[in-house]
XYZ file of C-alpha atoms in Angstrom:
358
model
C -0.260 0.136 0.200
C 2.822 2.363 0.537
C 3.926 2.102 -2.825
C 0.846 2.639 -4.131
C 0.646 5.653 -2.197
C 3.533 7.126 -3.088
C 3.020 6.409 -6.625
C -0.290 8.430 -6.218
C 1.691 11.191 -4.281
C 4.106 11.069 -7.249
C 1.107 11.779 -10.019
C -0.627 13.721 -7.781
C 2.171 16.515 -7.871
C 2.898 15.531 -11.667
C -0.550 16.839 -12.406
C -0.133 19.991 -10.366
C 2.784 20.547 -12.593
C 1.404 19.613 -15.765
C -1.844 22.109 -14.895
C 0.359 25.153 -14.271
C 2.770 24.901 -17.423
C 0.418 23.729 -19.701
C -1.106 27.142 -19.613
C 1.837 28.743 -20.878
C 1.681 26.725 -24.185
C -2.008 27.556 -25.154
C -2.373 31.241 -24.082
C -1.368 32.178 -27.795
C -4.129 29.463 -29.035
C -6.952 30.490 -26.810
C -6.609 33.840 -27.855
C -6.718 32.874 -31.602
C -9.654 30.427 -31.057
C -11.833 32.159 -28.657
C -10.694 35.897 -29.732
C -9.612 37.055 -26.270
C -6.534 38.689 -24.836
C -7.144 40.571 -21.492
C -10.091 38.232 -20.559
C -7.767 35.736 -19.854
C -7.069 37.004 -16.608
C -10.354 35.706 -15.525
C -8.655 32.054 -15.645
C -6.018 33.134 -13.034
C -8.822 34.953 -10.580
C -10.952 32.034 -11.282
C -8.154 29.590 -10.346
C -7.179 31.623 -7.713
C -10.891 31.351 -6.030
C -10.919 27.673 -6.652
C -7.500 27.221 -4.670
C -8.490 29.323 -1.691
C -11.214 26.995 -1.000
C -8.952 24.025 -1.613
C -6.581 25.167 0.565
C -9.038 25.954 3.313
C -10.731 22.591 3.039
C -7.395 20.662 2.904
C -6.233 22.204 6.189
C -9.010 21.143 8.147
C -9.483 17.380 6.732
C -9.745 14.943 9.188
C -9.937 12.274 7.013
C -8.074 11.781 3.190
C -10.606 9.494 1.731
C -12.342 10.198 -0.087
C -11.843 13.754 -0.479
C -8.123 13.423 -2.219
C -9.130 11.101 -4.904
C -12.111 13.227 -5.479
C -9.823 16.331 -5.924
C -8.215 14.474 -8.737
C -11.467 13.701 -10.044
C -12.292 17.166 -10.120
C -8.885 18.002 -11.752
C -9.958 15.307 -14.826
C -13.411 17.196 -15.070
C -12.006 20.322 -15.517
C -9.455 19.243 -18.018
C -12.112 17.422 -19.796
C -14.255 20.486 -19.999
C -11.359 22.602 -21.550
C -11.202 19.895 -23.964
C -14.537 20.460 -25.006
C -16.081 23.542 -24.271
C -16.973 25.126 -27.592
C -16.634 28.724 -25.642
C -13.953 30.531 -23.692
C -16.730 30.304 -20.563
C -15.835 26.814 -20.425
C -12.349 27.505 -19.650
C -13.081 29.745 -17.263
C -15.638 27.477 -15.453
C -12.740 24.515 -15.600
C -10.304 26.759 -14.026
C -12.462 27.011 -10.671
C -12.627 23.266 -10.747
C -8.993 23.026 -11.483
C -7.896 25.402 -8.651
C -10.012 23.191 -6.132
C -8.632 20.106 -7.215
C -4.806 21.454 -7.315
C -4.968 22.803 -3.906
C -6.171 19.762 -2.229
C -3.732 17.404 -4.445
C -0.609 19.812 -3.526
C -1.217 20.410 0.166
C -1.704 16.487 0.693
C 0.802 14.918 -1.933
C 3.521 16.984 -0.372
C 2.215 15.811 3.054
C 1.424 12.442 2.517
C 4.923 11.228 1.637
C 6.433 12.906 5.060
C 4.300 10.282 6.941
C 4.801 7.469 5.032
C 8.518 7.784 5.178
C 9.833 8.831 8.576
C 13.236 8.347 7.699
C 14.991 10.294 4.952
C 12.169 12.680 4.803
C 13.579 15.697 3.122
C 15.402 13.321 0.519
C 11.945 11.919 -0.223
C 10.057 15.715 -0.482
C 12.358 16.638 -3.222
C 11.813 13.384 -5.011
C 8.115 13.668 -5.151
C 8.358 17.267 -5.812
C 10.513 16.241 -8.708
C 7.570 14.726 -10.226
C 6.000 18.258 -10.204
C 8.472 19.211 -12.750
C 8.245 15.820 -14.874
C 4.658 17.159 -15.331
C 5.383 20.923 -15.971
C 8.218 19.755 -18.819
C 5.513 17.134 -20.601
C 2.762 19.520 -20.539
C 4.084 22.172 -22.883
C 5.499 19.636 -25.326
C 1.951 17.696 -25.274
C -0.005 21.209 -26.143
C 2.575 22.233 -28.865
C 2.867 18.606 -30.565
C -0.641 17.455 -30.168
C -4.017 19.462 -30.883
C -4.256 21.384 -27.556
C -7.998 19.831 -26.886
C -6.153 16.309 -27.288
C -3.445 17.182 -24.939
C -6.205 18.604 -22.110
C -7.843 14.992 -22.724
C -4.960 12.867 -21.975
C -4.283 15.110 -18.783
C -7.610 14.281 -17.776
C -7.121 10.760 -17.994
C -3.769 10.793 -16.274
C -5.852 12.588 -13.387
C -8.307 9.867 -13.140
C -5.477 7.058 -12.955
C -4.182 9.664 -9.795
C -7.325 9.012 -8.412
C -7.373 5.292 -8.349
C -3.856 5.248 -6.773
C -4.858 7.710 -4.117
C -8.160 5.578 -2.832
C -8.452 5.257 0.506
C -5.244 7.604 1.360
C -4.905 7.286 5.423
C -6.188 10.263 7.451
C -3.252 12.883 8.636
C -2.083 12.039 11.919
C -3.220 14.023 15.057
C -0.092 16.731 14.877
C -1.374 17.712 11.503
C -5.092 18.102 12.552
C -4.215 20.189 15.405
C -3.835 23.944 15.478
C -0.795 24.224 17.375
C 2.515 25.465 16.079
C 5.802 24.474 17.807
C 6.194 28.024 18.826
C 4.993 31.557 17.701
C 7.253 32.470 15.112
C 8.238 35.749 13.833
C 9.398 34.313 11.185
C 6.212 33.282 9.363
C 5.430 36.660 7.476
C 9.049 36.578 5.939
C 8.424 33.011 4.642
C 5.130 33.796 3.222
C 6.656 36.826 1.201
C 9.373 34.322 0.045
C 6.591 32.038 -0.863
C 4.473 34.506 -2.824
C 7.193 36.078 -4.491
C 8.863 32.439 -5.675
C 5.394 31.254 -6.899
C 4.952 34.372 -8.893
C 8.398 34.048 -10.393
C 7.522 30.106 -11.325
C 4.293 30.900 -12.886
C 4.874 34.196 -14.476
C 8.206 32.846 -16.503
C 6.390 29.755 -17.176
C 3.091 31.411 -18.882
C 4.190 34.657 -20.076
C 8.101 33.651 -21.472
C 6.392 31.712 -24.457
C 4.502 34.879 -25.359
C 7.649 37.268 -25.040
C 9.523 35.128 -27.404
C 6.946 34.880 -29.883
C 6.405 38.621 -29.640
C 10.431 38.484 -30.576
C 9.735 36.275 -33.417
C 10.919 33.132 -32.075
C 9.391 29.962 -33.649
C 6.542 28.648 -31.901
C 8.142 24.910 -31.875
C 11.254 26.149 -30.353
C 9.131 28.342 -27.852
C 7.318 25.156 -26.526
C 10.817 23.341 -26.347
C 12.286 26.202 -24.307
C 9.149 26.098 -22.254
C 9.776 22.440 -21.469
C 13.407 23.094 -20.937
C 12.701 25.628 -18.141
C 10.853 22.862 -16.590
C 13.878 20.009 -17.310
C 15.489 22.924 -15.466
C 13.542 22.678 -12.358
C 13.231 19.024 -12.085
C 16.806 18.673 -12.402
C 17.602 21.647 -9.775
C 15.515 19.623 -7.267
C 17.755 16.402 -7.693
C 21.139 18.076 -8.055
C 20.971 21.291 -5.902
C 19.556 19.215 -2.877
C 22.775 18.444 -0.967
C 24.112 22.277 -2.348
C 21.707 23.764 -0.511
C 21.037 21.746 2.640
C 23.706 23.005 4.554
C 23.049 26.576 4.532
C 19.658 26.676 3.152
C 18.647 30.308 3.310
C 21.897 31.584 2.332
C 22.388 29.691 -0.698
C 18.830 30.065 -1.749
C 19.302 33.691 -1.630
C 22.453 33.643 -3.674
C 20.561 31.024 -6.363
C 17.894 33.806 -6.713
C 20.189 36.849 -7.095
C 21.376 34.634 -10.136
C 17.832 34.184 -11.399
C 17.478 37.959 -11.349
C 20.642 37.964 -13.556
C 19.135 35.587 -15.913
C 16.030 37.609 -16.209
C 18.161 40.536 -17.575
C 18.548 38.268 -20.708
C 14.855 39.185 -21.933
C 16.270 42.539 -23.023
C 18.695 41.041 -25.651
C 16.827 39.379 -28.056
C 19.468 36.742 -28.964
C 19.797 35.818 -25.228
C 16.015 35.714 -24.378
C 16.254 31.832 -24.992
C 18.285 31.418 -21.727
C 15.331 31.857 -19.471
C 14.815 28.142 -18.772
C 18.148 28.593 -16.515
C 15.670 30.388 -14.248
C 14.136 26.910 -13.292
C 17.037 25.537 -12.385
C 18.130 28.145 -10.014
C 14.593 28.608 -8.050
C 14.277 24.677 -8.252
C 14.859 23.900 -4.466
C 12.617 26.939 -3.536
C 9.322 25.362 -2.283
C 10.974 22.047 -0.595
C 13.356 24.044 1.171
C 10.721 26.709 2.495
C 8.223 23.530 3.337
C 11.074 22.106 5.440
C 11.776 25.116 7.086
C 8.090 26.074 7.954
C 7.745 22.401 9.226
C 10.588 22.622 11.600
C 10.575 25.919 12.753
C 6.904 26.841 12.486
C 4.995 23.861 12.712
C 2.630 22.035 10.802
C -0.013 24.743 11.256
C 2.036 27.271 9.344
C 2.016 24.972 6.221
C -1.828 25.957 5.421
C -0.622 29.835 5.458
C 2.222 28.336 3.094
C -0.180 27.057 0.546
C -2.552 30.406 0.837
C 0.428 32.461 -0.385
C 1.325 29.997 -3.185
C -2.223 30.840 -4.263
C -1.632 34.178 -4.380
C 1.887 34.324 -6.057
C 0.839 31.320 -8.245
C -2.740 33.262 -9.408
C -3.144 37.052 -8.800
C 0.471 37.916 -10.154
C -0.146 36.039 -13.411
C -3.887 37.434 -13.718
C -2.336 40.917 -13.755
C 0.376 39.919 -16.215
C -2.310 38.944 -18.759
C -3.027 42.872 -18.787
C 0.481 43.712 -19.653
C 1.312 44.541 -23.238
C 3.565 42.133 -24.913
C 6.285 44.711 -25.237
C 6.309 45.466 -21.618
C 6.358 41.349 -20.589
C 10.515 41.573 -20.147
C 10.447 44.423 -17.723
C 7.456 42.885 -15.801
C 9.289 39.587 -15.446
C 12.586 41.520 -14.147
C 10.931 43.437 -11.598
C 9.102 39.982 -10.400
C 12.531 38.221 -10.564
C 13.724 41.169 -8.212
C 11.248 40.965 -5.962
C 11.910 37.199 -5.484
C 15.515 38.062 -4.682
C 15.028 40.654 -2.396
C 12.414 38.819 -0.319
C 14.812 35.791 -0.040
C 17.175 38.225 1.247
C 15.221 39.344 3.845
C 14.190 35.935 5.045
C 17.751 35.174 4.843
C 18.455 38.158 7.135
C 16.027 37.399 9.671
C 16.130 33.261 10.014
C 19.604 32.071 8.982
C 20.575 32.088 12.657
C 17.794 30.188 13.532
C 18.292 27.644 10.730
C 22.111 26.880 9.894
C 20.844 23.832 8.283
C 18.213 21.607 7.462
């Protein structure tokens, strides 16, 4: 049963990555087919509303069965609606289902492996989160090399497989159901600011780099490949940088984010704009590191706030970017990367003494 639930958790995070990354590849196709532009901000706004509801429910679940597998069913239904809808309104309605499903799945598929593997939790968390990157790698390719409706249909089928694997998932332990924290922590606001900015960068770069590169005249298939390489970098970064960052997590995370800011400057040099996938590699260890930091120094009650912050950064900021003219996207992405580097530096200055290693 442990192997089945481990695989189900990995597939749940695979779906989280795939759903988030697919949007970056299909925005131009939605604009062309439905004749919309700024209206696509509604996709991110409604996804955000669904995510808030999902996080609220997740943090209060005393049992996972049947709610966790049903969350994957909700993802499957949302994806199927996108695949079949003749109007953009169907895409917006699906966003609400997807936000709800992704929030529940993301919350519990990060927590469940920690319960299944009492030893080597940090390594397991990084491995499971690598599945997120795999899904994000494959989704843009799927949307470019297949008709986008067929691509969403394939993802809907995968979500249903995940629901079967997570059937009868065990309840969270008492310490997760409790509202207690290990100690009142002044660090929580700084962790949340770092999470908001990191997830904003992850989703903005993956969703709007393709649109900007096509504005610069890059070939659409090359753009799809580069978007996939962004997620390849994120996946490899979680594997390859785990030991590097574990020794001094906050200091080294701040350094990696400064490197991501430098890479973002390449958007202003069109022949070098294709280097943006390096951002994925440099920011890759961020969420597992902040997750582990929160669990250790703030407690499980803080994890719900972590996911609320991720929902804000992953939905409201991309929604705002849907209103930005194409020629201004480079400046916007640079500003978001700078914000992330500043927030991580602020967290490092407040929290490094408390957490020299994880």
